[in-house]
PDB file of C-alpha atoms in Angstrom:
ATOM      1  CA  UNK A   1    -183.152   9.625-100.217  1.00 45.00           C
ATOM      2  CA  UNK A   2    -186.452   7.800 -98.577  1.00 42.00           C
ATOM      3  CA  UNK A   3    -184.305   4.508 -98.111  1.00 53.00           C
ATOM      4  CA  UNK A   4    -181.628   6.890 -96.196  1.00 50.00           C
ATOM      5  CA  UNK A   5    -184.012   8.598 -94.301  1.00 49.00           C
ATOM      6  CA  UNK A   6    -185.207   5.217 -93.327  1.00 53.00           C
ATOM      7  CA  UNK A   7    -182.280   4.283 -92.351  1.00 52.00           C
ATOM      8  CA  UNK A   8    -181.751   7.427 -90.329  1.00 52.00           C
ATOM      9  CA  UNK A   9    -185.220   6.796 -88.406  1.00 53.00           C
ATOM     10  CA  UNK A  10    -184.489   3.084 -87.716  1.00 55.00           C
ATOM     11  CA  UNK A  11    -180.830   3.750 -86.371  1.00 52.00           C
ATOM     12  CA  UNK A  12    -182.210   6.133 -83.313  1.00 56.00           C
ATOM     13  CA  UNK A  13    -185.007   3.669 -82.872  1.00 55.00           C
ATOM     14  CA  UNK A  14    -183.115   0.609 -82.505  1.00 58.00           C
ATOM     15  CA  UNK A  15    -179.648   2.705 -80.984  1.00 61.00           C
ATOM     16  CA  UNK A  16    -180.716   1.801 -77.164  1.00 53.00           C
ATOM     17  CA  UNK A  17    -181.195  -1.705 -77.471  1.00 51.00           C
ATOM     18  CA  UNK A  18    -177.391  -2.090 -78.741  1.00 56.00           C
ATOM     19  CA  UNK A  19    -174.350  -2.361 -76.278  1.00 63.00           C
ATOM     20  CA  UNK A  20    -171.083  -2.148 -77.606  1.00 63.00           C
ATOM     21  CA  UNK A  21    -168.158  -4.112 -76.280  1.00 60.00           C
ATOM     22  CA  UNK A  22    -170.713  -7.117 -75.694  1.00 65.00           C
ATOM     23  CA  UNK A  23    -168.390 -10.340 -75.822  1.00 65.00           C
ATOM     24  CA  UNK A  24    -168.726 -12.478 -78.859  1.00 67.00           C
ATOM     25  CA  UNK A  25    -170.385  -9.661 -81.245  1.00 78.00           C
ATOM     26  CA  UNK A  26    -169.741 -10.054 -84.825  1.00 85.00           C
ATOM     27  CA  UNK A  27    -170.542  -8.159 -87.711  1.00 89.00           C
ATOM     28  CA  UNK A  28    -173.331  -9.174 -90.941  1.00 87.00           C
ATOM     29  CA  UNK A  29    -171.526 -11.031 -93.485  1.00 89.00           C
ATOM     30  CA  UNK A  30    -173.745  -9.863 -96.429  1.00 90.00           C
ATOM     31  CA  UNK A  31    -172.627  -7.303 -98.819  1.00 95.00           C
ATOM     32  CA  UNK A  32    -175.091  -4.417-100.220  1.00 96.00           C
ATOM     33  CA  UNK A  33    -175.066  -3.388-103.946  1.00 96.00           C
ATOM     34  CA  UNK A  34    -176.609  -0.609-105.373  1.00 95.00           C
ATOM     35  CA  UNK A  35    -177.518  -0.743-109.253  1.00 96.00           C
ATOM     36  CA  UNK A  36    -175.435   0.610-111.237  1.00 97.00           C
ATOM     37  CA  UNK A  37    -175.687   4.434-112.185  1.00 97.00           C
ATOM     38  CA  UNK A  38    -173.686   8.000-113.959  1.00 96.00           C
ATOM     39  CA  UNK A  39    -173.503  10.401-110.423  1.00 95.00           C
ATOM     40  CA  UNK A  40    -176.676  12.688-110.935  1.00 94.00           C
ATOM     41  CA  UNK A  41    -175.152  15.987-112.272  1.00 92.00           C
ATOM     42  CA  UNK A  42    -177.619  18.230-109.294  1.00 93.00           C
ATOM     43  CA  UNK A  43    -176.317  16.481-106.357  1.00 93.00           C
ATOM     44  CA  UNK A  44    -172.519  16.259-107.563  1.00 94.00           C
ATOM     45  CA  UNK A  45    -172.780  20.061-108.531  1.00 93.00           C
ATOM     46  CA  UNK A  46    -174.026  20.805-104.957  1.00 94.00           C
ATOM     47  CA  UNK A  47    -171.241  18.455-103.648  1.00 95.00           C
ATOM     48  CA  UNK A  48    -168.144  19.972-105.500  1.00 95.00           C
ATOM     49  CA  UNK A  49    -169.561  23.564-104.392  1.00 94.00           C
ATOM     50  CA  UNK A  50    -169.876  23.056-100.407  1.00 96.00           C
ATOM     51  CA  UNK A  51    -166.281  20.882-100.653  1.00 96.00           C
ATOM     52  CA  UNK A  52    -164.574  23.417-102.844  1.00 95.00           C
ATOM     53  CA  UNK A  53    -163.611  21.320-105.885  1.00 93.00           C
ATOM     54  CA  UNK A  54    -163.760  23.260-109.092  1.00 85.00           C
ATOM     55  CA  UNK A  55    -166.798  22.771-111.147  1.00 75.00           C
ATOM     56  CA  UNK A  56    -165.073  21.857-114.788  1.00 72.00           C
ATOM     57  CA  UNK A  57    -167.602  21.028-117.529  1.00 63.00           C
ATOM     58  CA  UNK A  58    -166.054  17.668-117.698  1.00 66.00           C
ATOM     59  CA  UNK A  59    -163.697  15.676-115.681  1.00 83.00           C
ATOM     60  CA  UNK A  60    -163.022  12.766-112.953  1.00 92.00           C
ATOM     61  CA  UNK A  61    -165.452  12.628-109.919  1.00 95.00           C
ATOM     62  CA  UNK A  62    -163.902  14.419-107.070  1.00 96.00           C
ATOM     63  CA  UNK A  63    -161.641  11.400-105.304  1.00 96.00           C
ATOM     64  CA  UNK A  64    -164.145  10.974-102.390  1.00 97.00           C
ATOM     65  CA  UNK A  65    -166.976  11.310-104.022  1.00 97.00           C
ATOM     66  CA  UNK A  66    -168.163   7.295-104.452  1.00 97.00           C
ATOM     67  CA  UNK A  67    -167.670   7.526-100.722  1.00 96.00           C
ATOM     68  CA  UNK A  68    -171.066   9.915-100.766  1.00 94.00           C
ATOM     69  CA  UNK A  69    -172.681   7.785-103.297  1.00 95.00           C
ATOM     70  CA  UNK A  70    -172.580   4.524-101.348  1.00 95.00           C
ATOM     71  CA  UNK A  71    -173.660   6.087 -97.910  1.00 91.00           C
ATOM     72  CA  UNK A  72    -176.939   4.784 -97.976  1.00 90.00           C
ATOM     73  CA  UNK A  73    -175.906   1.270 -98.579  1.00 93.00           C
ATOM     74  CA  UNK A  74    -173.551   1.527 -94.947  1.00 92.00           C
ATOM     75  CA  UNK A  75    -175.829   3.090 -93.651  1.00 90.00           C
ATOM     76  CA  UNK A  76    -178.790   0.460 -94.234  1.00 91.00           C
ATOM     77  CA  UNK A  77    -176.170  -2.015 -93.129  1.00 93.00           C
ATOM     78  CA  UNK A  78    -175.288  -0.406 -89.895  1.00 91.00           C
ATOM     79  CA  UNK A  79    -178.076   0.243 -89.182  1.00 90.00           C
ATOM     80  CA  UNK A  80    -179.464  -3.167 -89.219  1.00 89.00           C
ATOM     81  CA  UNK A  81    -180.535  -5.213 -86.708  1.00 87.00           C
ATOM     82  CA  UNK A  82    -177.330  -7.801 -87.103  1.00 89.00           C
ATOM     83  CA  UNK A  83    -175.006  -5.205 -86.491  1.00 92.00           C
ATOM     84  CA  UNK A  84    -173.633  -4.983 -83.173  1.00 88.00           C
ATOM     85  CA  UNK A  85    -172.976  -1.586 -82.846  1.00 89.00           C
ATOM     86  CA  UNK A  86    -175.228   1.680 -82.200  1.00 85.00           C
ATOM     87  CA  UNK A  87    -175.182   4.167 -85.471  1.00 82.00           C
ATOM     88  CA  UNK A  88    -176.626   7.206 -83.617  1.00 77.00           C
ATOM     89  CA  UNK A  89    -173.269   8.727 -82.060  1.00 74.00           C
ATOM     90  CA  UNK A  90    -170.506   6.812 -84.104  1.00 82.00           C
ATOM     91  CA  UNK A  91    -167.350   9.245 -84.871  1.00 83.00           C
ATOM     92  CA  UNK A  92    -165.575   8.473 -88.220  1.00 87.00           C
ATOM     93  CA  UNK A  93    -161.770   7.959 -87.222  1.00 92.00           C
ATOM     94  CA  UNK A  94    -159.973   7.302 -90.354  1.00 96.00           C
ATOM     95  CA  UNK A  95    -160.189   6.575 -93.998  1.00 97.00           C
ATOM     96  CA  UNK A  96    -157.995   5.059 -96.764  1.00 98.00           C
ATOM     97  CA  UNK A  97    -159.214   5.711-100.372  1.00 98.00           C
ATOM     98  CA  UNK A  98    -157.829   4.177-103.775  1.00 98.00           C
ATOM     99  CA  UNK A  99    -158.713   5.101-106.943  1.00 97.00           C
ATOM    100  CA  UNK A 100    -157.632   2.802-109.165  1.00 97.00           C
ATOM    101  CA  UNK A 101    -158.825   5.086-112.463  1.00 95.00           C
ATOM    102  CA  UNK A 102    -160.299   8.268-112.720  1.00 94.00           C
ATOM    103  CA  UNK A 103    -164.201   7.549-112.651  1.00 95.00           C
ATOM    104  CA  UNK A 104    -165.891  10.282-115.411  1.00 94.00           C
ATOM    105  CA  UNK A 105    -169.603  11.416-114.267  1.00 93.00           C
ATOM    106  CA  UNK A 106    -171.353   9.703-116.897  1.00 94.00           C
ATOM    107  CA  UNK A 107    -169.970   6.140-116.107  1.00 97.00           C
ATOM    108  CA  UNK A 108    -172.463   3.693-114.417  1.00 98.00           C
ATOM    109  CA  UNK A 109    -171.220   3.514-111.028  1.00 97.00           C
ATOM    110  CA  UNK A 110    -171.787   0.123-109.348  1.00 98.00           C
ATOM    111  CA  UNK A 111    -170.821   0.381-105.534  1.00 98.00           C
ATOM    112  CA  UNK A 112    -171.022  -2.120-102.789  1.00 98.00           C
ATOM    113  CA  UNK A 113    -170.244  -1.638 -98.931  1.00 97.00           C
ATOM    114  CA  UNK A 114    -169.845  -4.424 -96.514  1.00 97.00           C
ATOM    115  CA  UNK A 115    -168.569  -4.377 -92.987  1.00 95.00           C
ATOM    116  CA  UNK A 116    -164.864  -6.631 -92.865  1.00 93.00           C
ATOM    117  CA  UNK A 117    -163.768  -5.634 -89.108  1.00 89.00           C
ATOM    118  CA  UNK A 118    -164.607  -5.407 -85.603  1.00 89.00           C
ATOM    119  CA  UNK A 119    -161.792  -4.394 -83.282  1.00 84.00           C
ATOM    120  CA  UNK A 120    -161.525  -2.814 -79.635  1.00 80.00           C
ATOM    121  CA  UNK A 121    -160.473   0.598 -79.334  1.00 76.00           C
ATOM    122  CA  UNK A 122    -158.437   2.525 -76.577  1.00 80.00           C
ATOM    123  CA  UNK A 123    -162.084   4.420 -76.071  1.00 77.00           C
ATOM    124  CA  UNK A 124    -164.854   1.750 -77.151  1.00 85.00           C
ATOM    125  CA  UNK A 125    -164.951  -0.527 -80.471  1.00 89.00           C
ATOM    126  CA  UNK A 126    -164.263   0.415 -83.764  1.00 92.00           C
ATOM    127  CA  UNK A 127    -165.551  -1.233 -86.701  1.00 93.00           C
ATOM    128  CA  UNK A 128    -163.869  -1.312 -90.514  1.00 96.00           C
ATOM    129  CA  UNK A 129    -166.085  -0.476 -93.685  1.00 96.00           C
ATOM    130  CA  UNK A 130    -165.423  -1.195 -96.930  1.00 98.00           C
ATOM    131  CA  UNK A 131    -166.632   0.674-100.032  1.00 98.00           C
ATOM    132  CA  UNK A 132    -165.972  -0.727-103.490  1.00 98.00           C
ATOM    133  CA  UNK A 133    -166.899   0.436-106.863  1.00 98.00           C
ATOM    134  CA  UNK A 134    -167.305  -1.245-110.359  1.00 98.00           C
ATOM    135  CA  UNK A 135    -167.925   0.322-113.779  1.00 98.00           C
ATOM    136  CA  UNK A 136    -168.797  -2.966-116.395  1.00 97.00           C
ATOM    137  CA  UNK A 137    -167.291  -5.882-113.373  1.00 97.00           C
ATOM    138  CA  UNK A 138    -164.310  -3.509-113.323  1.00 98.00           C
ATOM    139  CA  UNK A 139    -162.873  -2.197-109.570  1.00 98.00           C
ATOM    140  CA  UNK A 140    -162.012   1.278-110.225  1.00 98.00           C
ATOM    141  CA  UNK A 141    -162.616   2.627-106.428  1.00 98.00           C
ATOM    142  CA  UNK A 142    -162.025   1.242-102.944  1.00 98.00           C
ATOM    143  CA  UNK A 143    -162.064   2.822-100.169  1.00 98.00           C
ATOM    144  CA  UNK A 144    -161.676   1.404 -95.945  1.00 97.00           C
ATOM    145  CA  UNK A 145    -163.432   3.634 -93.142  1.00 96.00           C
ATOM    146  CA  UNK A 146    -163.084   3.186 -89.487  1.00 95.00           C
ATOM    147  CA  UNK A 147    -166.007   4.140 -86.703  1.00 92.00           C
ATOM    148  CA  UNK A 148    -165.550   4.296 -82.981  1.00 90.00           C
ATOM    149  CA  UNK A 149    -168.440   3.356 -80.876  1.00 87.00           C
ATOM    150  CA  UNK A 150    -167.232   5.443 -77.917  1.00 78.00           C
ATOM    151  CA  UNK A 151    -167.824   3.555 -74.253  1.00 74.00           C
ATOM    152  CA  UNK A 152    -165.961   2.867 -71.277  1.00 74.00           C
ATOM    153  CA  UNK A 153    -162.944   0.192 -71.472  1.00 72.00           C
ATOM    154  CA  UNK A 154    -160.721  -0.981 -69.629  1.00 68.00           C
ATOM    155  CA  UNK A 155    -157.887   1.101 -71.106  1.00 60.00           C
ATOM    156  CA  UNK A 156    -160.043   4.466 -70.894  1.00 47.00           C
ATOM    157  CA  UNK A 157    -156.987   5.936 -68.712  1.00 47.00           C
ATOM    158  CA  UNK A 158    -154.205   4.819 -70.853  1.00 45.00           C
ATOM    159  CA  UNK A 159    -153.016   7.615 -72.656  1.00 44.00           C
ATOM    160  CA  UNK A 160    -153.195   8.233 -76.514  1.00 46.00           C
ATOM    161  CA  UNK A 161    -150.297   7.490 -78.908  1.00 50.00           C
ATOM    162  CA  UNK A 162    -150.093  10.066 -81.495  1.00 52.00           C
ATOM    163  CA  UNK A 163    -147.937  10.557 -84.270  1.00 52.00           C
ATOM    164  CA  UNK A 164    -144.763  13.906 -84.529  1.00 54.00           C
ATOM    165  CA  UNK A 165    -147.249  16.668 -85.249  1.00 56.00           C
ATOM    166  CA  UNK A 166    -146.153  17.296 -89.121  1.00 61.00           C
ATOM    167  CA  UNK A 167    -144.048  20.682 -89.561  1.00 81.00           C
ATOM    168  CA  UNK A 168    -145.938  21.581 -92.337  1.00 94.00           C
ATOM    169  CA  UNK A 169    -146.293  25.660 -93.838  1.00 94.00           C
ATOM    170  CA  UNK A 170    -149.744  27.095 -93.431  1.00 95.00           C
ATOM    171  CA  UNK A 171    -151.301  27.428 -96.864  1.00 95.00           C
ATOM    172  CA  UNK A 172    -155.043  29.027 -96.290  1.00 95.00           C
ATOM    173  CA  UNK A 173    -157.368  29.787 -93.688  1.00 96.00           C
ATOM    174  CA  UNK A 174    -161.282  28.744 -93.604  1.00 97.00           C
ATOM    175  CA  UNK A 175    -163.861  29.989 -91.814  1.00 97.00           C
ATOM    176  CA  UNK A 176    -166.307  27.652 -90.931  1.00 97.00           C
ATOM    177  CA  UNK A 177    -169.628  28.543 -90.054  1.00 97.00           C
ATOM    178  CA  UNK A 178    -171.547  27.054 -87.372  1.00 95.00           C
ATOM    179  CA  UNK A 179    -174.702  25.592 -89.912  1.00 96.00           C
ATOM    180  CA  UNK A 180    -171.890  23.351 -91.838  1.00 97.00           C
ATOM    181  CA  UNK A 181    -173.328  20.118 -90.719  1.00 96.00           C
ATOM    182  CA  UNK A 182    -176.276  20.687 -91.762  1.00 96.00           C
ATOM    183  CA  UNK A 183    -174.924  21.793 -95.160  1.00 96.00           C
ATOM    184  CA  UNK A 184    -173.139  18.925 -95.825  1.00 96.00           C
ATOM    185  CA  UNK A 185    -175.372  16.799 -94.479  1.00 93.00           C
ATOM    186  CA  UNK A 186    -178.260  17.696 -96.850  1.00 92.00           C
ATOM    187  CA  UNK A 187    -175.666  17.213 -99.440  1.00 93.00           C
ATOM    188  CA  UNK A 188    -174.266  13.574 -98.423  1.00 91.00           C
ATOM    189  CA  UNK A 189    -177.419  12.257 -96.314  1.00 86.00           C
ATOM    190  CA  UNK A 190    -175.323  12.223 -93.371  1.00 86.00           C
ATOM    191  CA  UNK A 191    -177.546  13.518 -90.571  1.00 84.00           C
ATOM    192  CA  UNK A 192    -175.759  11.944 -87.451  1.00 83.00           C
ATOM    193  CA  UNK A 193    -176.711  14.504 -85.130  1.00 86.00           C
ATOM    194  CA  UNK A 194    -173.582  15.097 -83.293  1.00 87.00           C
ATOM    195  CA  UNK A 195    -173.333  17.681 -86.904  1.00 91.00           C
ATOM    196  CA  UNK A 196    -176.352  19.041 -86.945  1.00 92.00           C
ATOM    197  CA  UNK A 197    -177.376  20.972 -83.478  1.00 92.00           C
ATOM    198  CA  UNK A 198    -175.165  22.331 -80.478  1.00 91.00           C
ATOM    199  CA  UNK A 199    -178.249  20.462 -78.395  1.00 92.00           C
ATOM    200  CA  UNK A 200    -178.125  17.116 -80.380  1.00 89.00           C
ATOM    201  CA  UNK A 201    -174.063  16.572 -80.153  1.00 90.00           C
ATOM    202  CA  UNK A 202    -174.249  17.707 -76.341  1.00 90.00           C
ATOM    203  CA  UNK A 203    -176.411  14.353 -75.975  1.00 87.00           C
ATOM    204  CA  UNK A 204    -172.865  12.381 -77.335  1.00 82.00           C
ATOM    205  CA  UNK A 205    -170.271  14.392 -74.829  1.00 85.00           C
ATOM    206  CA  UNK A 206    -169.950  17.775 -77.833  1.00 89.00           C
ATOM    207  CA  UNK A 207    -170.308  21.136 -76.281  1.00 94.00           C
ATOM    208  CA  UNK A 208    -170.844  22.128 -79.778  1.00 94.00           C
ATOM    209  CA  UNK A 209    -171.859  20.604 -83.236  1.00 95.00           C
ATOM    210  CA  UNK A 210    -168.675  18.792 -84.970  1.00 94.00           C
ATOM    211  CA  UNK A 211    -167.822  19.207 -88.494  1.00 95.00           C
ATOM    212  CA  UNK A 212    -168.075  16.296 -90.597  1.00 94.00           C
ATOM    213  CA  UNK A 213    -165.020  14.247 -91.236  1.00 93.00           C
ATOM    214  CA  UNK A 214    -165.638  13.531 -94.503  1.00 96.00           C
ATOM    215  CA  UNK A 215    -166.154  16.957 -95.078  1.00 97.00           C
ATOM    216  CA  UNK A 216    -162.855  18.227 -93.673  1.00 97.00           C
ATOM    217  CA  UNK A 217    -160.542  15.269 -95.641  1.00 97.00           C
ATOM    218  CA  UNK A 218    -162.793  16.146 -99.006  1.00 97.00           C
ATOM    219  CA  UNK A 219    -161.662  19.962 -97.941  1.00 97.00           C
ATOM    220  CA  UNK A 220    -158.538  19.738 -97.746  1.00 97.00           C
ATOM    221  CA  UNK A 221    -158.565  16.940-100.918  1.00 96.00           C
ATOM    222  CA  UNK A 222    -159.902  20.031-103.216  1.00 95.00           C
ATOM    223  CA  UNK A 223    -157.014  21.804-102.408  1.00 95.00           C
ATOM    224  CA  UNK A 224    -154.345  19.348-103.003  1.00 94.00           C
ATOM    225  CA  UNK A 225    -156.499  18.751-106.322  1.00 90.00           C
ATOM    226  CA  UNK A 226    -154.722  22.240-106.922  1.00 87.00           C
ATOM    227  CA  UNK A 227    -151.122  20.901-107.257  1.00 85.00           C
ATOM    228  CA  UNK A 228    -149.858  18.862-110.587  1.00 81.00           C
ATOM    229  CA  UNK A 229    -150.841  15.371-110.794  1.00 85.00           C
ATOM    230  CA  UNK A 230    -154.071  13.081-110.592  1.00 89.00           C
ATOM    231  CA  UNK A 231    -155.041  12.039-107.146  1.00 93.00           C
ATOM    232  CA  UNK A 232    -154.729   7.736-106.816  1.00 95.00           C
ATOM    233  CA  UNK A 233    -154.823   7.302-102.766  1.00 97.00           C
ATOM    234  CA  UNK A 234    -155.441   8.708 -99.619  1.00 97.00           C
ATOM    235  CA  UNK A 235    -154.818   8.076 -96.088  1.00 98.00           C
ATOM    236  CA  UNK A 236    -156.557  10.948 -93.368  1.00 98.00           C
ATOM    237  CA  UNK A 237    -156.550  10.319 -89.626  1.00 97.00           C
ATOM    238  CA  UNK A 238    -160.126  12.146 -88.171  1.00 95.00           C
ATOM    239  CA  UNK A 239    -157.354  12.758 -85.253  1.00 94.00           C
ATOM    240  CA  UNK A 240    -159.805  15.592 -82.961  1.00 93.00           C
ATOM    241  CA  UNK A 241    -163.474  17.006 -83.833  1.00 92.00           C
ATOM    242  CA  UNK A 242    -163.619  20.556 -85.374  1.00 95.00           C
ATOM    243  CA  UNK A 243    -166.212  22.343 -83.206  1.00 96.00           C
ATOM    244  CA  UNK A 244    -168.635  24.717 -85.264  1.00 97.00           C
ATOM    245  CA  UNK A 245    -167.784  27.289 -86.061  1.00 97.00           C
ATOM    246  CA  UNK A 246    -164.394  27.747 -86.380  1.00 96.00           C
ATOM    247  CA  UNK A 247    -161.400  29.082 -87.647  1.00 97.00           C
ATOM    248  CA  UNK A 248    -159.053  26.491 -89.123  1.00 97.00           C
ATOM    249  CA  UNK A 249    -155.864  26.697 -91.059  1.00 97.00           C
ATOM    250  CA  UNK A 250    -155.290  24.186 -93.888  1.00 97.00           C
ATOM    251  CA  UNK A 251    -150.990  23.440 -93.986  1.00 96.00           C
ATOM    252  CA  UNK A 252    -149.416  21.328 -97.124  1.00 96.00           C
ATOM    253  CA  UNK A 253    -145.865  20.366 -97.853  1.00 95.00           C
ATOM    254  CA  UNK A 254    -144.774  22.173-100.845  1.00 90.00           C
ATOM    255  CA  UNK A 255    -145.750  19.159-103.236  1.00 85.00           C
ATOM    256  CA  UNK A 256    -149.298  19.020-101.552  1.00 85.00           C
ATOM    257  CA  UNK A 257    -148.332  15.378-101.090  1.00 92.00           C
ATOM    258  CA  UNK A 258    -148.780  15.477 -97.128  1.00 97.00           C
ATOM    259  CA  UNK A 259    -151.531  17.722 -95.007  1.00 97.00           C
ATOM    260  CA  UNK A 260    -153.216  19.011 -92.224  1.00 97.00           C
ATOM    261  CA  UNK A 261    -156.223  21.040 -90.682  1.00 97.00           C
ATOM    262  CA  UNK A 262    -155.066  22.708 -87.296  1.00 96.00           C
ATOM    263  CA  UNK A 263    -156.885  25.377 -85.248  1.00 92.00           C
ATOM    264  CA  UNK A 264    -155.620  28.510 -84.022  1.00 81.00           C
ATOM    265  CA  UNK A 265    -153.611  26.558 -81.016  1.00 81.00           C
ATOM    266  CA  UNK A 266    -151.650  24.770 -83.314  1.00 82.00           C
ATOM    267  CA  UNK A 267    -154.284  21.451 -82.268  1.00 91.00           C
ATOM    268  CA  UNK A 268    -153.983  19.157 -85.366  1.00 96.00           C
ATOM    269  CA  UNK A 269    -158.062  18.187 -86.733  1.00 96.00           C
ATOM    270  CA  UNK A 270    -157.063  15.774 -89.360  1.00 97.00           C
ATOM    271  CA  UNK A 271    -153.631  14.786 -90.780  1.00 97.00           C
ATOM    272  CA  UNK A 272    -153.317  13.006 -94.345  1.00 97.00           C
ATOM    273  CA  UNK A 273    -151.194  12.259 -96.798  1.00 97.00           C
ATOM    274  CA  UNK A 274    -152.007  11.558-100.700  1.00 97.00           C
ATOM    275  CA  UNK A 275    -149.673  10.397-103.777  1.00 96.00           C
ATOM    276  CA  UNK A 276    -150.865  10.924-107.676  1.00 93.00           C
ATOM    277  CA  UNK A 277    -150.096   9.836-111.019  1.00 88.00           C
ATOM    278  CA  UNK A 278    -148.062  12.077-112.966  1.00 70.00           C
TER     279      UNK A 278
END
């Protein structure tokens, strides 16, 4: 947690000096490793409880779980002087994960991040992470993450494509309180502070703090857990920020095979789909 929190403190301090949408910027081409390690049982424990997935004296790592364990690693990388774009205010705007085995807690976890994309966005630049885990030289977890840099373009008036809003049954209803961020945060080391403080995410355009996206897709993830069927893959679009707190509904097809998390309004948060090996 010191190398994270050093990470945190050198983002905001070298944030300012970086301008997104400069011409010519291009990402590090180094990859970060961490040794390989079992998930410490304290941390996953805390993880499983503030997500929702049960808590079974044995079994798989929850499916986005490697995701929390290799945070550090993007976020030395991002926030490294090479790397073109400012971590302090990024938004997390979609993920794919793969899970090419179940991972068991006790396996030594290699995982390695590097940084494969940069790419304009309707609303700033958005660059592509990639996560990948080992176990012995073996990939048994990948994952892909996009983050917007939000800034003026010259497309800032052109208006949003978004996908047919899913017709999907609503399953459960959460109540989200407004210290989330902060919970999850201590949990994952994520302490961007458009989570953490009404006052800190007004500085990035948030009348309020935002929910984490990782925490709503590993949400709604623990629930689909529910249905038959080991989780392989996921694809979530982070499609509009869940303002704390809140009220949010949680809809599923009847297979749990395709999702959402929608406020009151009928507003979709995040959409997703999974499939699983039978």
């Amino acid at each position: 947690m010191t190398s994270l929190s050093a990470s945190l403190v050198r983002g905001a301090v070298t944030s300012p000096f970086k301008h997104p949408g400069r011409p010519g910027a291009t990402l590090p081409a180094g990859r970060l490793t961490l040794p390989a390690a079992p998930a410490a049982p304290g941390p996953l424990a805390a993880y499983r409880r503030i997500c929702g997935f049960p808590a079974p004296e044995s079994g798989p790592l929850p499916l986005p779980y490697p995701h929390v364990l290799a945070f550090p690693l993007a976020m030395r990388l991002m926030t490294g002087r090479d790397f073109p774009l400012p971590v302090v205010g990024l938004v997390h705007t979609w993920i794919e994960i793969r899970s090419h085995r179940p991972v068991q807690p006790g396996e030594a976890l290699e995982p390695t991040v590097y940084a494969a994309e940069l790419m304009p966005h309707r609303r700033g630049t958005e660059v592509t992470m990639v996560t990948e885990a080992r176990v012995g030289g073996e990939l048994v977890w990948e994952s892909r993450s996009g983050y917007l840099s939000r800034h003026a373009t010259e497309t800032t008036k052109e208006s949003a494509e978004r996908a047919p809003q899913l017709e999907l049954p609503a399953v459960a209803e959460w109540r989200l309180p407004g210290d989330l961020g902060r919970r999850y945060g201590a949990v994952s080391g994520d302490r961007n502070p458009i989570h953490l403080h009404p006052l800190t995410a007004r500085l990035f355009g948030f009348p309020r703090a935002i929910a984490h996206g990782m925490w709503t897709a590993a949400r709604c993830l623990a629930e689909a857990d529910r249905r038959p069927g080991e989780l392989r893959t996921v694809r979530a679009e982070f499609r509009a920020p869940v303002l704390l707190p809140a009220t949010v509904t949680y809809a599923a097809d009847p297979a749990g095979n395709a999702f959402a998390l929608r406020s009151g309004n009928g507003r979709d948060h995040l959409t997703g789909t999974v499939t699983r090996a039978l």
